Amino acid sequence: MIRVHVPCDAGALAVGADKVAAVITREAQARGIELTIVRTGSRGLYWLEPMVEVATAEGRIAYGPVAADDVAGLFDAGFLDGGGHRLRLGRPERIPFLAMQTRLTFARCGVVDPRSLDDYRAHGGWRGLETAISLDPATVVEAVTASGLRGRGGAGFPTGIKWKTVADAKGLQKYIVCNADEGDSGTFADRMIMEGDPFVMIEGMVIAGLAVGATKGYIYTRSEYPHAVATMRAAIEITRRAGLLGEDVAGSGRSFDLEVRVGAGAYVCGEETALLESLEGKRGIVRAKPPLPAHKGLFDAPTVINNALSVAAIPFILAEGPKAYADFGMGRSRGTMPIQIAGNVRYGGLFETAFGVTLGTLVDDIGGGTATGRPVKAVQVGGPLGAYFPRQLFDTPFDYEAFAAKDGLIGHGGLVVFDDTVDMAKQARFAFEFCALESCGKCTPCRIGSTRGVEILDRVLLGGGTDADRALVADLCHTMKFGSLCALGGFTPYPVMSALTHFPEDFGLVPHLQAAE
Amino acid sequence: MPIHETWNPERAAELIAEHVHEPGPLLPILHAVQETFGHVPADAVPLIAEALNLSRAEVHGVVTFYHDFRSEPAGRRVLKLCRSEACQSMGAEALAKQAEARLATRLGSTTPDGRVTLEPIYCLGLCACAPAAMLDGELIGRLDAGRLDTLLAEAQS
């Protein structure tokens, strides 16, 4: 039977993948051809979506971007045998954007059927869990520490240390919470992995549970991700039926179960303590730390909270050994990062690579510059709380410390590219506006400071800024940065001050000020 | 187009009962109530509060904290336009203005005829195929002025 792969990733659906799948089925029937459509995740080459792949004798052959109107022509061109067509891309793994990547976490995404346990196993799935079951829990924690894995939500805290703290904490009940509340603009890796390879998330969670002695896990994700929620829930059910979740995980005699919980449109719930409050059924109000969630987290029990991308990196580390992971990267940033290239960019998508690649390489060489063909003016790195980087900082390597040294952050690995039509004063205003909109209201610098910031920048946008405005914004940002309880108020100064520092002319000012610190 | 049930306290009690024994059941209950009735009616608040042994103020606080929960029904169709940075970089602001002009309403409100609710959304995770929108449950990427016009016509019909 001929197998045709059509993504069911939300990004592919948004550009017509369902229609393409339906037309392929109809066209095949009309021509008396028998074929199976396999719905996969996305490879993450979004400018080529919907990207259709046909399994041929020499491997998969990709075509894209395929519109419904192209389907009849593809059949005429013999695409089921890999025939020539203007949309033919050849072997997907040879497309430079994919060939240049190091896919450890996303190895299966876009390749396998996300609802097939057999597919997952056939592509190396569950080997990490098998290793973890064979080891003493403390050894599993040590392996994660040795891998150098750091929190992929952006804070960059060593995952192994977090696990050890929970493993050592006393408590009858412990929890694993996966933070898949991916609210940052420019990021979509959590969504892709949940839609394209949900079992890797489950495997990572189970390993974490066994390692620290937790029996219950929650994946907290966004209501804006209905497809990810559905795929994740289906995969959990399949895994439970296969005996890999529940009272006796894979015959180990140990118990772990898992549930997906859906947020309700509050960005601040991506902050770990607000997330815990939300899981408990409360308003997403940030908690003061300490106590750390590792000591007193969900329902006051010791809790591991890991970002979805940290969780998804775990099975590889256990299956291949910590060294195989730690061999990639630079400095204290070990392993790979699934970087998301988005916004006004020619080749947008998911680019998993070892730490150390420069921002310029990512934007110009891999991303191909802007979609509009105009010059790149700025790149916001790390979501709405990340700094805007001008071209003169494009030599910054992708690394937690290198970005911090340039008054920025890598956050969850999202890049949003802007062309030269962007008004950076407006972007700075938006950063304050977004903070005001999403502030949980607990601390004053965030709640009030964000609104005052909008007011100042409204004045600047109307009449041009003065040096007094500049000093006021810098002072306000200083207060927010050091006085806020969490990263929402604390990091809003990054986009604001980077815009002001690198693009003062957009504020009607002459350059001279350094970033607030 | 989503079809919602009219308010019915017995039905609400069933929804509450389905989740009340879970740990931290309030958000799952509110989602279930909104999915069923299209919004979280004021009458639902005391029922939920009593079932969870919370004050009405606590439940009200949660309903109003989260952007998703509506205290009033939405229009027949809900069009959400992404306003986040990735979509901004591809012209989302102009599209938002276009939608506001055509519907003669502002982002965050419903047309007077009750046909369309126009809302901002902050990221659908479609940042590499920006600008993005969602009409009821359907995702739309690579939106432009022409496609938005078609979408608005569909929403208004």
XYZ file of C-alpha atoms in Angstrom:
674
model
C 0.000 0.000 0.000
C 1.274 3.443 -0.944
C 1.754 5.715 2.081
C 1.338 9.449 1.711
C 2.285 11.604 4.683
C 0.352 14.814 5.258
C 0.994 16.836 8.425
C -1.780 17.434 10.938
C 0.318 20.006 12.788
C -1.672 23.173 13.541
C 0.721 25.232 11.431
C 0.075 22.981 8.438
C -3.669 22.918 9.117
C -3.691 26.720 9.162
C -2.433 26.722 5.584
C -4.772 24.040 4.280
C -3.323 20.596 5.092
C -6.733 19.023 5.808
C -8.051 20.103 2.443
C -4.960 18.759 0.702
C -5.379 15.401 2.460
C -9.047 15.250 1.472
C -8.321 16.080 -2.162
C -5.538 13.460 -2.327
C -7.978 10.827 -1.045
C -10.663 11.889 -3.524
C -8.268 12.043 -6.454
C -6.849 8.596 -5.620
C -10.346 7.126 -5.492
C -11.250 8.718 -8.829
C -8.135 7.203 -10.371
C -8.667 3.800 -8.763
C -5.439 4.045 -6.764
C -5.252 2.598 -3.275
C -3.270 4.609 -0.800
C -3.088 5.339 2.908
C -2.806 8.867 4.182
C -0.674 9.046 7.327
C -1.131 12.213 9.334
C 2.192 13.189 10.875
C 3.461 16.189 12.779
C 5.383 18.852 10.921
C 9.067 18.750 10.051
C 8.996 22.426 10.921
C 9.773 23.839 7.484
C 6.772 26.111 7.563
C 7.339 27.984 4.331
C 6.932 24.595 2.612
C 3.734 23.638 4.427
C 1.580 21.852 3.580
C 4.502 19.547 2.804
C 3.412 16.154 1.512
C 5.772 13.192 1.622
C 5.435 9.982 -0.335
C 7.186 6.793 0.771
C 9.096 5.446 -2.248
C 11.718 2.744 -2.763
C 14.518 5.283 -2.279
C 12.957 6.823 0.812
C 10.481 9.590 1.303
C 10.117 12.235 -1.362
C 8.656 15.584 -0.341
C 6.502 18.035 -2.267
C 5.540 21.463 -1.070
C 3.988 23.829 -0.474
C 1.042 21.863 -1.861
C -2.281 23.600 -2.437
C -5.474 21.625 -3.046
C -5.364 22.788 -6.681
C -1.943 21.199 -7.166
C -3.064 17.679 -6.280
C -4.374 16.545 -9.682
C -1.149 17.765 -11.312
C 0.897 15.839 -8.756
C -0.942 12.641 -9.620
C -0.392 13.357 -13.346
C 3.327 13.821 -12.639
C 3.463 10.445 -10.878
C 4.270 11.842 -7.455
C 3.319 8.535 -5.849
C 6.523 7.149 -7.376
C 8.496 10.301 -6.640
C 7.896 11.775 -10.093
C 9.162 15.170 -11.198
C 7.013 18.239 -10.500
C 7.724 21.901 -9.855
C 6.851 21.326 -6.170
C 9.185 18.346 -5.805
C 11.684 18.939 -3.007
C 13.418 15.574 -3.081
C 14.434 13.772 0.099
C 13.296 15.972 2.991
C 16.366 15.243 5.111
C 18.500 16.698 2.323
C 16.705 20.048 2.286
C 19.459 22.352 3.613
C 17.275 23.774 6.414
C 16.819 20.228 7.747
C 20.227 18.859 6.743
C 22.001 21.544 8.783
C 20.145 20.655 11.998
C 21.040 18.353 14.858
C 17.750 16.808 15.751
C 17.972 15.048 19.082
C 14.697 16.154 20.661
C 12.810 16.565 17.390
C 14.255 13.488 15.662
C 10.834 11.911 15.150
C 8.713 15.019 14.723
C 7.184 15.105 11.249
C 8.385 11.579 10.578
C 6.127 9.382 12.698
C 2.399 9.050 13.158
C 1.940 10.838 16.503
C -0.820 8.450 17.559
C 1.072 5.250 16.801
C 2.872 3.602 19.661
C 4.445 1.123 17.230
C 5.843 3.960 15.151
C 7.282 5.551 18.265
C 8.947 2.316 19.327
C 10.218 1.622 15.820
C 11.940 5.016 15.838
C 13.789 4.465 19.094
C 11.039 5.337 21.550
C 10.914 3.935 25.113
C 14.628 3.096 25.171
C 15.210 5.950 27.595
C 12.518 4.610 29.902
C 13.921 1.080 29.714
C 17.294 2.422 30.794
C 15.724 4.478 33.574
C 13.841 1.453 34.922
C 17.040 -0.592 34.943
C 18.887 2.057 36.952
C 18.661 3.168 40.519
C 16.648 6.463 40.654
C 19.642 8.409 41.999
C 21.678 7.281 38.967
C 18.961 8.589 36.645
C 19.129 11.973 38.371
C 22.920 11.933 38.060
C 22.645 11.213 34.341
C 20.410 14.242 33.852
C 22.840 16.392 35.828
C 25.777 15.057 33.811
C 24.032 15.864 30.532
C 24.234 19.552 31.420
C 20.565 20.008 30.501
C 19.260 23.386 31.668
C 15.703 24.651 31.796
C 14.489 25.276 28.295
C 11.852 27.733 29.440
C 14.595 30.324 29.575
C 15.710 30.479 33.183
C 18.378 27.898 32.411
C 18.419 26.254 35.829
C 20.143 22.841 35.746
C 17.409 20.234 35.409
C 19.352 17.553 37.300
C 19.740 19.804 40.365
C 16.014 20.473 40.360
C 15.292 16.747 40.216
C 17.743 16.015 43.012
C 16.122 18.612 45.260
C 12.738 16.966 44.786
C 14.177 13.462 45.105
C 15.731 14.464 48.444
C 12.630 16.299 49.676
C 10.398 14.507 52.142
C 6.795 13.988 51.128
C 4.289 11.210 50.691
C 3.094 12.703 47.435
C 5.341 14.356 44.850
C 4.434 15.756 41.463
C 5.952 16.268 38.034
C 4.526 19.298 36.283
C 5.356 19.986 32.676
C 5.160 23.620 31.712
C 3.825 23.562 28.163
C 2.173 26.957 28.593
C 4.060 28.288 25.625
C 2.747 31.839 25.442
C 5.765 33.602 23.957
C 5.198 35.032 20.535
C 7.639 33.481 18.102
C 7.642 30.122 19.842
C 5.853 26.975 18.781
C 8.212 24.127 19.665
C 6.058 22.814 22.531
C 3.045 22.812 20.264
C 4.969 21.014 17.512
C 6.329 18.298 19.767
C 2.955 17.683 21.437
C 1.287 17.433 18.037
C 4.107 15.591 16.310
C 5.716 13.332 18.918
C 3.589 13.284 22.095
C 5.049 10.009 23.351
C 8.447 11.627 23.863
C 6.788 14.021 26.314
C 5.125 11.121 28.112
C 8.377 9.173 28.228
C 10.222 12.184 29.658
C 7.553 12.682 32.321
C 7.557 9.027 33.349
C 11.341 9.017 33.655
C 11.148 12.138 35.828
C 8.469 10.551 37.995
C 10.434 7.366 38.555
C 13.637 9.300 39.239
C 12.246 11.557 41.964
C 9.533 9.288 43.347
C 6.527 11.180 42.009
C 3.439 9.229 41.063
C 1.423 11.903 39.350
C 2.185 14.278 36.535
C 0.410 17.169 34.892
C 1.067 18.712 31.516
C -0.235 22.260 31.681
C -0.764 23.712 28.244
C -2.693 26.461 26.498
C -6.301 26.679 25.411
C -4.919 28.272 22.239
C -3.468 24.853 21.374
C -6.567 22.641 20.944
C -4.851 20.277 18.517
C -1.920 19.731 20.843
C -4.325 19.049 23.705
C -6.249 16.481 21.675
C -3.118 14.682 20.449
C -1.530 14.699 23.881
C -4.666 13.293 25.538
C -5.022 10.597 22.892
C -1.378 9.607 23.321
C -1.745 9.392 27.110
C -4.745 7.090 26.717
C -2.844 4.889 24.257
C 0.150 4.728 26.595
C -2.025 3.853 29.570
C -3.657 1.016 27.639
C -0.196 -0.273 26.742
C 0.704 -0.457 30.433
C 3.356 2.239 30.297
C 1.340 4.546 32.536
C -0.650 3.585 35.588
C -0.188 1.364 38.616
C 2.654 -0.681 37.210
C 4.730 1.232 34.675
C 6.154 -1.208 32.127
C 6.216 -4.005 34.689
C 8.516 -2.024 37.001
C 6.132 -2.327 39.928
C 6.174 1.453 40.201
C 3.273 3.765 39.575
C 2.989 6.947 37.524
C 0.043 8.558 35.814
C -0.405 11.665 33.780
C -3.044 14.208 32.876
C -3.294 17.217 30.563
C -4.649 20.423 32.056
C -5.635 23.377 29.924
C -5.072 27.005 30.861
C -7.478 29.773 30.017
C -5.595 32.455 28.152
C -3.445 33.943 30.901
C 0.140 34.517 29.761
C 1.397 34.851 33.321
C 0.525 31.196 33.995
C 3.686 30.331 32.086
C 5.469 31.551 35.213
C 5.947 28.415 37.278
C 4.319 29.486 40.523
C 1.351 31.116 38.756
C 1.023 27.865 36.838
C 0.819 25.916 40.088
C -1.874 28.256 41.390
C -3.803 27.768 38.162
C -3.498 23.982 38.392
C -4.892 24.232 41.905
C -7.897 26.043 40.475
C -7.038 29.555 41.538
C -6.271 32.814 39.802
C -2.819 32.702 38.238
C -1.184 34.858 40.882
C 2.569 34.559 41.235
C 3.880 33.164 44.527
C 6.811 34.685 46.320
C 9.851 32.390 46.449
C 11.066 30.796 48.671
C 9.667 28.278 49.294
C 10.793 26.785 46.012
C 8.309 24.551 44.187
C 10.842 21.747 44.630
C 10.117 21.923 48.364
C 6.574 23.214 48.373
C 4.945 23.172 44.975
C 1.657 21.794 43.726
C -0.792 21.320 46.634
C 2.221 22.152 48.847
C 3.978 18.929 47.819
C 7.535 18.702 46.430
C 7.189 19.350 42.717
C 9.439 19.211 39.688
C 8.386 21.842 37.166
C 10.135 21.417 33.858
C 9.593 23.115 30.556
C 8.137 20.940 27.787
C 11.409 21.084 25.853
C 13.394 19.994 28.917
C 11.023 17.059 29.380
C 11.287 16.146 25.703
C 15.109 16.128 25.890
C 15.153 13.536 28.699
C 14.493 10.306 26.729
C 17.485 10.952 24.456
C 19.743 11.581 27.454
C 18.764 8.300 29.084
C 18.777 6.291 25.863
C 22.087 7.544 24.479
C 23.821 8.517 27.696
C 24.464 11.975 29.134
C 27.733 12.402 27.277
C 26.057 12.030 23.883
C 23.952 15.058 24.813
C 26.620 17.085 26.592
C 29.031 16.690 23.656
C 26.955 19.284 21.827
C 26.920 22.944 22.761
C 29.263 25.597 24.110
C 30.313 26.822 27.540
C 27.678 26.038 30.135
C 24.974 25.637 27.477
C 25.091 21.937 26.679
C 23.157 19.941 24.155
C 20.822 21.282 21.540
C 18.160 23.963 21.501
C 15.084 23.780 19.320
C 15.219 27.336 17.972
C 12.115 28.774 16.403
C 12.623 31.234 13.555
C 9.515 33.303 12.998
C 7.926 36.570 12.043
C 9.032 38.431 8.938
C 11.427 35.776 7.699
C 11.793 33.942 4.419
C 12.430 30.458 5.800
C 10.564 30.242 9.083
C 10.409 27.127 11.175
C 11.973 24.937 13.786
C 15.750 24.702 13.753
C 17.219 22.399 16.375
C 20.929 22.886 16.710
C 23.763 22.741 19.204
C 24.243 25.913 21.240
C 26.824 28.264 19.792
C 25.407 29.212 16.398
C 25.359 33.002 15.959
C 22.219 35.068 15.695
C 23.356 36.344 12.301
C 23.709 32.811 10.932
C 20.238 31.983 12.181
C 18.595 35.059 10.702
C 20.515 35.629 7.468
C 21.799 32.231 6.395
C 19.214 29.836 7.798
C 16.220 32.150 7.895
C 17.164 33.720 4.572
C 16.457 37.292 5.714
C 13.008 38.840 5.673
C 9.927 37.532 3.898
C 9.290 41.005 2.527
C 12.802 41.190 1.044
C 13.543 44.384 2.965
C 16.574 44.749 5.260
C 16.380 43.195 8.735
C 16.136 45.950 11.334
C 15.764 44.020 14.568
C 15.242 40.526 15.919
C 13.396 39.944 19.163
C 14.902 36.931 20.866
C 13.110 35.036 23.625
C 9.499 36.148 23.325
C 7.677 39.291 24.430
C 10.059 39.658 27.382
C 13.157 39.278 25.230
C 15.440 42.001 23.942
C 15.453 43.421 20.418
C 18.800 42.754 18.812
C 20.123 45.084 16.105
C 22.343 43.871 13.278
C 25.499 45.011 15.108
C 24.890 42.280 17.712
C 24.346 39.507 15.177
C 27.675 37.948 16.133
C 26.184 36.915 19.503
C 26.298 33.121 19.825
C 23.124 31.344 20.881
C 24.010 30.564 24.482
C 22.400 31.471 27.813
C 25.376 33.479 29.084
C 26.301 35.160 25.788
C 22.798 36.575 25.405
C 22.710 37.691 29.029
C 26.019 39.494 28.460
C 24.355 41.526 25.698
C 21.417 42.488 27.936
C 19.196 39.878 26.370
C 17.981 36.356 26.947
C 17.373 33.269 24.854
C 14.115 32.508 26.647
C 12.261 29.642 25.044
C 14.300 29.971 21.852
C 12.004 32.069 19.689
C 13.315 34.595 17.170
C 10.979 37.167 15.669
C 12.451 38.997 12.713
C 11.373 42.543 11.802
C 12.166 44.453 8.638
C 13.081 48.143 8.424
C 9.461 49.336 8.462
C 9.124 48.577 12.169
C 8.854 51.479 14.606
C 10.796 50.427 17.684
C 9.096 52.981 19.906
C 5.795 51.268 19.095
C 7.342 47.898 19.910
C 8.557 49.245 23.253
C 5.072 50.573 23.940
C 3.603 47.167 23.057
C 5.947 45.490 25.546
C 4.547 47.690 28.318
C 0.981 47.238 27.049
C 1.322 43.463 27.010
C 2.755 43.505 30.520
C -0.152 45.657 31.713
C -2.650 43.332 30.046
C -1.160 40.162 31.456
C 0.102 41.304 34.855
C -1.314 39.168 37.637
C -1.455 42.310 39.756
C 0.341 40.987 42.793
C 3.377 43.259 42.757
C 3.333 47.008 42.239
C 6.262 47.495 39.826
C 4.617 45.216 37.267
C 0.991 46.227 37.839
C 1.496 49.989 37.930
C 4.844 50.318 36.189
C 3.595 48.761 32.969
C 0.697 51.204 32.719
C 2.906 54.199 33.492
C 5.260 52.944 30.776
C 2.471 52.884 28.203
C 1.546 56.449 29.151
C 5.103 57.744 28.784
C 5.569 56.078 25.425
C 2.196 57.319 24.187
C 3.475 60.810 24.883
C 6.774 60.048 23.132
C 4.975 58.597 20.113
C 2.815 61.710 19.833
C 5.454 64.378 20.188
C 8.898 62.821 20.130
C 10.874 61.952 23.215
C 12.939 64.176 25.415
C 15.955 63.266 27.500
C 13.684 63.512 30.533
C 11.417 60.813 29.042
C 14.421 58.663 28.383
C 15.620 59.011 31.966
C 12.116 58.296 33.249
C 11.742 55.131 31.149
C 15.193 53.953 32.249
C 14.324 54.595 35.878
C 10.954 52.854 35.565
C 12.611 49.860 33.900
C 15.189 49.720 36.667
C 12.423 49.557 39.260
C 10.498 46.917 37.324
C 13.583 44.812 36.698
C 14.692 44.693 40.312
C 11.379 45.138 42.103
C 9.047 42.710 40.334
C 8.214 39.311 41.766
C 8.544 37.389 38.523
C 9.861 37.589 34.986
C 6.764 39.299 33.578
C 7.441 42.633 35.238
C 11.110 41.850 35.688
C 11.883 41.190 32.040
C 9.566 43.685 30.317
C 12.521 46.113 30.569
C 14.480 43.917 28.116
C 12.414 44.734 25.020
C 11.858 48.317 26.175
C 15.456 49.181 27.022
C 16.924 47.331 24.038
C 14.631 49.271 21.712
C 15.553 52.532 23.405
C 19.279 51.768 23.537
C 19.726 50.446 20.020
C 17.103 52.496 18.180
C 16.890 55.875 19.967
C 16.088 57.640 16.693
C 12.701 55.863 16.657
C 11.954 57.640 19.925
C 12.967 60.990 18.485
C 16.206 60.877 20.452
C 19.895 60.961 19.647
C 21.961 57.910 20.622
C 24.012 58.009 23.830
C 22.491 55.979 26.626
C 23.500 52.532 27.794
C 20.971 49.909 28.904
C 19.650 50.302 32.444
C 21.472 48.255 34.981
C -20.247 27.303 14.091
C -20.531 26.100 17.693
C -23.983 25.204 19.012
C -24.508 25.865 22.699
C -27.132 24.648 25.113
C -29.362 27.104 26.915
C -28.708 27.557 30.620
C -29.954 24.690 32.722
C -28.913 24.265 36.362
C -29.362 20.477 36.301
C -27.039 20.219 33.332
C -24.546 22.485 35.117
C -24.727 20.241 38.184
C -23.866 17.241 35.992
C -20.835 19.038 34.579
C -19.680 19.970 38.054
C -20.157 16.407 39.282
C -17.953 15.093 36.470
C -14.950 17.012 37.755
C -15.577 17.772 41.408
C -13.483 14.882 42.681
C -10.387 15.782 40.672
C -7.619 17.707 42.421
C -7.890 21.419 41.549
C -11.183 21.035 39.706
C -12.168 24.668 39.150
C -10.617 25.308 35.746
C -11.810 21.997 34.268
C -15.334 22.810 35.547
C -15.285 26.323 34.109
C -14.055 25.009 30.760
C -16.837 22.417 30.721
C -19.483 25.005 31.609
C -18.286 27.431 28.956
C -18.012 24.711 26.325
C -21.579 23.658 27.034
C -23.320 27.003 27.458
C -20.990 29.226 25.447
C -20.175 31.318 28.493
C -20.071 31.073 32.270
C -23.498 32.390 33.306
C -23.707 34.327 36.561
C -26.117 31.650 37.812
C -23.374 29.039 37.497
C -21.092 30.799 39.960
C -22.988 29.984 43.214
C -23.520 26.366 42.102
C -19.807 25.893 41.508
C -18.884 27.732 44.697
C -21.110 25.511 46.788
C -19.871 22.298 45.174
C -16.224 23.231 45.748
C -16.726 24.800 49.169
C -15.476 28.151 47.904
C -16.954 31.604 48.269
C -18.747 33.085 45.274
C -16.095 35.811 45.281
C -13.362 33.238 44.818
C -15.103 31.668 41.831
C -15.925 35.076 40.379
C -12.282 36.044 40.829
C -11.140 33.072 38.786
C -13.750 33.598 36.055
C -12.682 37.208 35.607
C -8.935 36.593 35.921
C -8.660 34.388 32.837
C -9.158 35.984 29.425
C -10.894 32.884 28.053
C -13.897 32.862 30.321
C -16.854 34.969 29.230
C -19.569 36.156 31.531
C -21.792 37.025 28.547
C -22.470 34.989 25.410
C -20.260 35.713 22.401
C -21.560 36.506 18.937
C -22.577 33.669 16.611
C -19.063 33.557 15.199
C -15.873 34.419 17.032
C -12.972 35.770 15.024
C -9.685 36.001 16.877
C -6.831 37.943 15.341
C -3.332 37.423 16.668
C -1.746 40.654 17.870
C 1.587 39.268 19.050
C 4.985 40.364 17.817
C 5.495 37.678 15.161
C 2.167 38.565 13.582
C 2.859 42.285 14.026
C 6.047 41.852 12.002
C 3.893 40.595 9.129
C 1.265 43.323 9.221
C -1.218 42.157 11.865
C -2.011 45.696 13.011
C -3.261 46.701 9.574
C -5.414 43.559 9.436
C -6.891 44.347 12.836
C -7.807 47.847 11.619
C -9.319 46.364 8.458
C -11.469 43.984 10.499
C -12.562 46.734 12.871
C -13.541 48.956 9.952
C -15.440 46.279 8.079
C -17.324 45.051 11.144
C -17.725 48.574 12.543
C -16.685 47.269 15.933
C -13.592 47.290 18.074
C -11.317 44.405 18.971
C -12.780 42.876 22.091
C -16.431 43.505 21.235
C -19.372 42.026 19.366
C -21.184 43.554 16.400
C -24.566 45.064 17.372
C -26.400 42.408 15.314
C -24.703 39.757 17.459
C -23.194 38.023 14.456
C -19.479 38.407 15.085
C -17.293 38.781 18.135
C -13.896 40.189 17.192
C -11.149 39.469 19.674
C -7.426 39.901 19.987
C -5.437 36.787 20.813
C -1.855 36.691 21.932
C -0.208 33.908 20.014
C -1.653 30.844 18.364
C 1.790 29.305 17.913
C 1.601 29.875 14.159
C 4.447 32.383 14.243
C 6.255 30.940 11.229
C 3.103 31.331 9.118
C 2.090 34.755 10.362
C -0.211 36.642 10.439
C -2.575 34.174 12.059
C -6.240 34.099 12.963
C -8.855 31.706 14.262
C -12.515 31.665 13.187
C -14.325 29.620 15.825
C -12.068 26.566 15.951
C -10.533 26.914 12.508
C -6.943 28.126 12.212
C -5.834 30.431 9.435
C -2.201 31.226 8.677
C -0.540 33.550 6.143
C -3.503 35.879 6.372
C -3.594 38.875 4.051
C -6.083 41.628 3.291
C -7.870 39.611 0.604
C -8.217 36.466 2.681
C -9.324 38.490 5.678
C -12.122 40.001 3.560
C -13.309 36.509 2.622
C -13.130 35.463 6.262
C -15.079 38.509 7.425
C -17.749 37.881 4.788
C -18.024 34.283 5.989
C -18.254 35.376 9.600
C -20.975 37.920 8.817
C -23.115 35.606 6.666
